XYZ file of C-alpha atoms in Angstrom:
425
model
C 95.257 114.035 126.163
C 97.368 115.890 123.825
C 98.995 114.655 121.187
C 102.983 114.620 120.105
C 104.812 114.115 116.889
C 106.721 110.756 117.750
C 109.339 112.627 114.855
C 108.858 113.550 110.880
C 109.272 110.185 109.600
C 106.439 109.585 112.126
C 102.980 111.950 110.365
C 100.440 109.758 109.600
C 97.087 110.608 107.622
C 95.947 107.352 108.646
C 94.987 108.656 112.263
C 96.444 108.650 115.510
C 98.712 105.565 114.754
C 102.066 107.594 114.128
C 101.603 109.332 117.171
C 102.804 109.307 121.105
C 99.547 110.470 123.091
C 100.589 112.104 126.844
C 98.881 111.841 129.743
C 98.552 115.158 131.079
C 97.807 113.374 134.399
C 101.226 110.743 134.145
C 103.587 112.333 131.541
C 103.803 109.103 130.195
C 103.919 107.970 125.725
C 101.421 106.053 124.699
C 103.040 103.431 123.029
C 102.908 103.554 118.778
C 100.745 100.805 116.934
C 102.984 97.489 116.852
C 103.465 96.020 113.636
C 104.444 92.660 113.985
C 106.693 90.695 111.756
C 106.803 87.296 112.917
C 103.210 86.092 113.244
C 101.459 82.856 111.809
C 98.193 81.254 110.515
C 95.972 77.873 110.726
C 95.265 76.991 107.408
C 90.925 76.822 106.845
C 89.456 73.838 105.599
C 88.892 74.952 102.535
C 91.935 76.117 101.712
C 92.909 74.135 98.183
C 89.391 72.576 97.460
C 88.736 76.395 96.707
C 91.804 77.655 95.556
C 93.746 75.111 93.900
C 92.740 73.823 90.575
C 90.472 71.374 89.780
C 91.982 69.467 87.981
C 94.828 68.970 90.840
C 91.984 68.730 94.008
C 91.841 64.998 93.951
C 95.511 65.171 94.128
C 95.641 67.582 96.610
C 96.082 68.416 100.112
C 92.828 67.103 101.806
C 91.836 68.254 105.522
C 89.900 65.406 107.745
C 89.317 65.336 112.074
C 90.203 62.229 113.135
C 91.775 61.145 116.333
C 95.685 61.240 117.418
C 97.433 58.726 119.700
C 101.273 59.414 121.173
C 102.405 62.902 119.922
C 105.576 64.030 121.117
C 108.689 65.815 120.061
C 112.349 63.908 120.395
C 115.708 64.873 119.104
C 114.241 68.064 116.883
C 110.852 66.402 115.391
C 107.483 65.649 116.242
C 106.464 61.653 116.368
C 102.586 61.070 116.305
C 100.116 58.528 115.483
C 96.539 58.110 114.826
C 94.206 56.543 117.182
C 90.553 56.357 116.656
C 89.856 56.530 119.586
C 91.923 59.384 120.415
C 91.829 62.587 121.146
C 89.945 64.883 118.544
C 91.994 66.589 115.886
C 92.539 68.241 112.804
C 94.602 67.009 110.162
C 95.787 67.401 106.702
C 96.253 64.505 104.416
C 99.031 64.874 101.495
C 100.593 62.347 98.886
C 100.280 60.061 101.928
C 101.616 61.850 104.900
C 99.563 63.164 107.550
C 99.945 66.881 109.653
C 98.702 66.981 112.831
C 97.396 70.532 114.222
C 99.217 70.774 117.772
C 97.536 73.317 120.306
C 101.026 74.813 121.691
C 100.833 75.853 117.683
C 97.147 77.296 118.026
C 98.393 78.206 122.171
C 96.879 81.445 122.784
C 93.229 81.301 125.023
C 94.696 78.705 127.010
C 96.646 78.842 130.377
C 100.284 78.017 130.195
C 98.939 74.771 131.832
C 97.645 74.251 129.066
C 99.549 74.889 126.293
C 99.997 71.120 125.247
C 100.873 68.771 122.355
C 97.388 67.793 122.518
C 95.981 67.354 119.264
C 93.207 70.221 118.754
C 90.074 71.068 115.979
C 89.519 74.581 114.612
C 86.945 75.236 116.440
C 88.598 74.842 119.555
C 91.284 77.188 118.551
C 90.658 80.674 118.605
C 88.952 81.546 115.421
C 91.965 84.430 114.768
C 94.116 80.933 113.833
C 92.490 81.058 110.769
C 89.956 83.579 110.459
C 90.624 87.125 108.696
C 88.243 88.933 110.459
C 88.397 87.407 114.046
C 92.136 87.865 113.727
C 92.169 91.716 113.152
C 88.998 91.841 116.095
C 92.356 90.013 118.065
C 94.753 92.515 116.869
C 93.143 95.161 118.230
C 93.353 93.385 121.563
C 96.283 93.591 121.120
C 97.741 97.064 120.312
C 98.491 95.323 117.140
C 97.764 97.295 114.034
C 99.268 95.563 110.990
C 100.664 91.292 110.926
C 103.406 88.931 108.525
C 102.043 86.389 108.646
C 103.824 82.297 108.768
C 102.336 79.048 106.798
C 102.043 76.286 109.326
C 100.875 73.308 107.057
C 103.025 73.614 104.194
C 105.638 74.355 106.848
C 107.241 77.693 107.414
C 108.716 77.849 103.623
C 106.824 75.777 101.816
C 108.762 72.411 102.555
C 106.080 70.729 102.242
C 105.213 70.844 98.828
C 109.063 70.845 98.622
C 109.009 67.380 99.318
C 105.550 65.981 96.715
C 107.218 63.919 94.732
C 104.059 65.227 92.050
C 105.673 68.474 91.157
C 102.970 69.711 89.188
C 100.818 69.595 92.242
C 103.161 71.036 94.797
C 103.502 73.634 91.764
C 100.189 74.246 91.829
C 99.617 74.131 95.627
C 102.226 76.573 95.798
C 100.494 79.108 93.870
C 96.977 78.392 95.407
C 98.874 79.351 98.613
C 99.579 82.574 97.644
C 96.476 83.475 95.847
C 93.967 82.514 99.312
C 97.114 84.520 101.468
C 96.201 87.297 98.760
C 93.280 87.302 97.759
C 91.383 86.040 100.631
C 93.561 85.692 104.052
C 94.778 89.693 103.930
C 92.732 90.755 101.137
C 89.995 92.664 103.109
C 91.891 93.689 106.097
C 92.693 96.829 104.995
C 96.551 96.566 104.611
C 96.663 95.162 108.494
C 97.572 91.504 106.951
C 100.146 91.540 104.995
C 100.906 89.374 102.373
C 104.001 86.307 102.694
C 104.239 84.306 100.093
C 106.020 80.469 99.501
C 108.009 79.736 95.752
C 108.459 76.659 94.741
C 112.181 75.937 96.180
C 113.051 72.551 93.683
C 113.126 75.128 90.340
C 115.045 78.553 90.605
C 112.977 79.535 87.348
C 109.508 78.755 89.048
C 110.815 80.495 91.901
C 112.013 83.297 90.336
C 108.849 84.067 88.750
C 106.578 83.108 91.589
C 108.387 86.256 93.091
C 107.686 88.080 89.698
C 104.350 87.074 89.652
C 103.222 88.276 93.092
C 105.587 91.007 93.279
C 103.077 92.565 90.680
C 100.226 92.709 93.109
C 102.475 94.494 95.919
C 103.404 91.597 97.526
C 106.918 92.543 99.193
C 107.163 89.522 102.208
C 108.679 85.459 100.714
C 109.411 82.831 103.504
C 112.454 80.966 102.464
C 115.248 78.661 104.385
C 117.301 79.863 107.155
C 119.657 76.806 105.577
C 118.218 75.104 102.492
C 120.903 72.854 102.475
C 119.612 71.466 105.686
C 117.008 70.330 103.440
C 118.561 68.901 100.507
C 118.436 72.291 98.365
C 122.460 74.321 96.964
C 123.791 76.201 99.877
C 123.508 80.126 98.962
C 127.247 79.787 98.196
C 126.732 78.304 95.077
C 125.128 80.917 93.060
C 122.222 78.679 92.255
C 119.787 80.789 94.752
C 121.509 84.092 92.779
C 118.475 85.081 90.146
C 116.137 84.457 93.629
C 117.667 87.076 95.329
C 118.746 89.535 92.210
C 114.978 88.386 91.117
C 114.105 89.860 95.008
C 116.700 92.545 95.394
C 114.240 94.396 92.060
C 110.745 93.926 93.505
C 111.518 94.732 97.330
C 110.462 91.180 98.312
C 112.508 90.725 102.333
C 113.816 87.106 102.351
C 112.483 86.119 105.964
C 113.702 83.467 107.107
C 111.876 81.646 110.260
C 113.551 79.316 113.502
C 113.140 75.723 111.860
C 112.477 76.588 108.156
C 115.024 73.670 108.256
C 112.559 71.592 109.071
C 115.123 70.570 111.850
C 116.628 72.689 115.113
C 119.248 73.036 116.986
C 119.117 69.997 120.348
C 121.938 68.455 121.897
C 121.509 64.974 123.774
C 118.583 63.719 121.152
C 116.479 61.980 124.278
C 117.246 65.664 125.953
C 113.957 67.529 127.270
C 111.903 70.043 124.031
C 112.994 72.732 126.292
C 116.277 72.463 126.091
C 115.503 72.195 121.342
C 113.505 75.543 122.689
C 115.506 77.618 124.443
C 118.432 77.040 121.730
C 116.052 78.303 118.962
C 118.187 81.111 117.474
C 120.528 79.039 116.659
C 120.102 78.630 113.138
C 119.623 82.536 112.811
C 123.320 82.821 114.310
C 124.625 80.063 112.050
C 122.475 81.056 108.884
C 123.795 85.146 109.671
C 127.659 84.098 109.455
C 126.976 81.826 106.316
C 125.351 85.397 104.995
C 128.201 87.867 106.139
C 130.675 85.419 103.987
C 129.439 84.727 101.333
C 129.426 87.751 99.584
C 125.443 87.640 98.481
C 125.127 90.857 100.268
C 127.951 92.582 98.058
C 126.711 91.390 94.833
C 123.223 92.343 96.084
C 123.807 95.376 98.209
C 119.747 96.100 97.915
C 118.702 92.726 98.911
C 116.637 92.588 102.640
C 117.035 89.758 105.002
C 114.700 89.550 108.323
C 115.338 86.809 110.291
C 112.031 85.986 112.590
C 111.929 84.273 115.861
C 115.151 84.481 115.904
C 115.775 87.264 118.651
C 119.267 89.359 118.930
C 120.644 89.477 122.413
C 123.444 87.005 120.312
C 123.416 89.866 117.258
C 126.545 91.916 118.814
C 129.006 89.636 119.988
C 128.149 87.722 116.532
C 129.249 90.905 114.589
C 132.140 91.251 116.762
C 133.654 87.157 116.122
C 132.773 87.864 112.656
C 134.599 91.473 112.351
C 137.796 90.076 113.993
C 138.180 86.725 112.270
C 136.793 88.607 108.677
C 140.852 90.642 110.067
C 142.186 88.072 111.849
C 141.710 85.512 109.665
C 142.575 86.671 106.225
C 144.623 84.673 104.947
C 142.954 81.068 105.121
C 139.242 82.469 105.231
C 138.938 82.094 102.074
C 136.647 85.405 101.949
C 140.042 87.727 101.479
C 138.845 88.589 98.372
C 135.148 87.910 98.440
C 134.206 90.597 100.859
C 135.783 93.503 100.815
C 134.580 95.395 104.028
C 134.186 94.075 107.434
C 130.272 91.697 107.701
C 128.867 93.569 110.344
C 128.776 96.794 107.797
C 126.195 93.872 104.891
C 124.518 93.992 108.210
C 123.293 96.893 108.904
C 122.397 98.006 105.219
C 120.942 94.507 104.755
C 119.759 92.659 107.506
C 116.368 92.385 109.722
C 116.476 90.754 113.286
C 112.927 90.169 115.689
C 111.915 89.679 119.700
C 109.468 89.388 121.147
C 111.542 88.917 124.858
C 115.312 89.889 125.355
C 115.698 92.769 127.154
C 119.297 91.959 126.431
C 118.903 92.495 123.129
C 117.335 95.880 123.756
C 120.006 96.820 126.278
C 122.478 96.617 123.330
C 119.952 98.024 121.118
C 122.599 101.065 119.896
C 125.381 97.659 118.439
C 121.968 95.586 117.122
C 121.229 98.385 115.706
C 118.501 101.325 116.311
C 117.789 100.517 112.264
C 117.417 96.907 112.150
C 115.495 95.671 115.003
C 112.111 94.805 114.590
C 108.874 93.353 117.033
C 106.684 90.353 117.102
C 103.794 88.967 118.541
C 104.396 85.079 117.425
C 100.278 84.651 117.367
C 99.503 81.685 118.010
C 101.830 80.166 119.438
C 102.726 78.921 122.552
C 105.419 82.224 122.489
C 103.503 84.571 121.734
C 102.744 88.016 124.498
C 98.901 87.881 122.866
C 96.903 89.401 124.735
C 99.584 91.178 127.252
C 101.988 92.304 123.621
C 101.478 96.284 125.003
C 102.578 95.607 128.195
C 105.744 92.998 127.035
C 106.304 96.345 124.577
C 106.464 98.461 126.984
C 108.786 96.962 129.446
C 111.019 96.410 127.301
C 111.026 99.986 125.661
C 111.776 101.752 128.964
C 113.896 104.461 128.584
C 114.714 104.290 125.177
C 114.092 107.447 123.205
C 110.499 107.074 121.456
C 112.435 107.362 118.307
C 113.399 104.627 118.481
C 110.738 103.274 120.492
C 108.984 104.169 117.006
C 111.513 102.470 115.148
C 111.282 99.436 116.874
C 107.574 98.735 117.130
C 106.749 100.007 113.670
C 109.175 102.462 111.953
C 111.882 99.552 110.816
C 109.183 97.238 109.503
C 107.144 100.280 107.475
C 110.097 100.571 106.365
C 111.535 96.961 105.954
C 108.140 96.259 103.744
C 107.772 98.642 102.229
C 104.232 99.295 104.408
C 101.564 102.151 103.327
C 101.930 103.335 107.102
C 102.708 106.679 108.795
C 103.019 108.240 105.263
C 102.750 112.355 105.683
């Protein structure tokens, strides 16, 4: 075996991660280790008991184990009941509301036919769902070097705490989660687990303060709602979020927006089967991207970085074509003639990242999607996860691409986006 560098930006002092390994027998290149920009963590039962200040623990989230009754997904939302005689499930209780863990969000290790809506306990999950050391071991099995993980119980952008009645406790929960994320989940990983923090969505000043608090300890990623108005929050057009965007720009904090971070997923008929929603899951990302491209936010904050998580990318070429066409052809009445001085696509290429796990159409159009904009994900441990076959899936997608493009998609763009300390020569 001989090592061949992928390019001048790939020389890594930390081993062979940034190299292409060329087999003298087959002549094929070993894929660069993946940096996954969208995975998930199942919160350990001790999280808030350990990290929430004692004065708030009585009112904070509490784990419990109990039977579950009906568990269904209807019209883009979950519906469930408890049943003492039902399947034993791990839950959280917070302000009188209960949240069950479901097998489809801790699906790795199960067969496809076993990835159901049944309840699940942590003991039934693969340990890497909630234990950081086990997660690193599962990453090693999956050709993954580093991983950015979204929350589960707090929901994708912290809606659980934003909806709380007691905002003092809610703020304490946001900070406790972030402390756990930085110090426990990521702390002993050698940089392989990348911290992704929450903000108190209900208070812009507190949100800015939390961005700065976490940036001061090296955090470069925050999760945000793809469409805040769906949560009853001000829109990105209102100017309300400008201090938040300014703080993110100043600190280099990437604004990550996961599908479902609006507390609703696209659906057609209210009684449509869950497969309809699952097939439309990228729609909110597309709507959100159009919102940002025509908002003026990217004009006002030219160094702000946005990342769409699990939105895939095959739809992006036409979306950009349509946005540019509207900008030009509809300028007399479109409301953005003075707000957006350049074609919207120019702001996408400058400031927006997309990611994918299975999207061959997107890869075929990678020049239009953007070789500097596309990143990769494994979605561990959700039902869509490519674990433990990520290397095979990635290889099938990048087959035929130049090695420098493969490097960018599988790790280089993520390193640049998140300012990660990998491949520095």
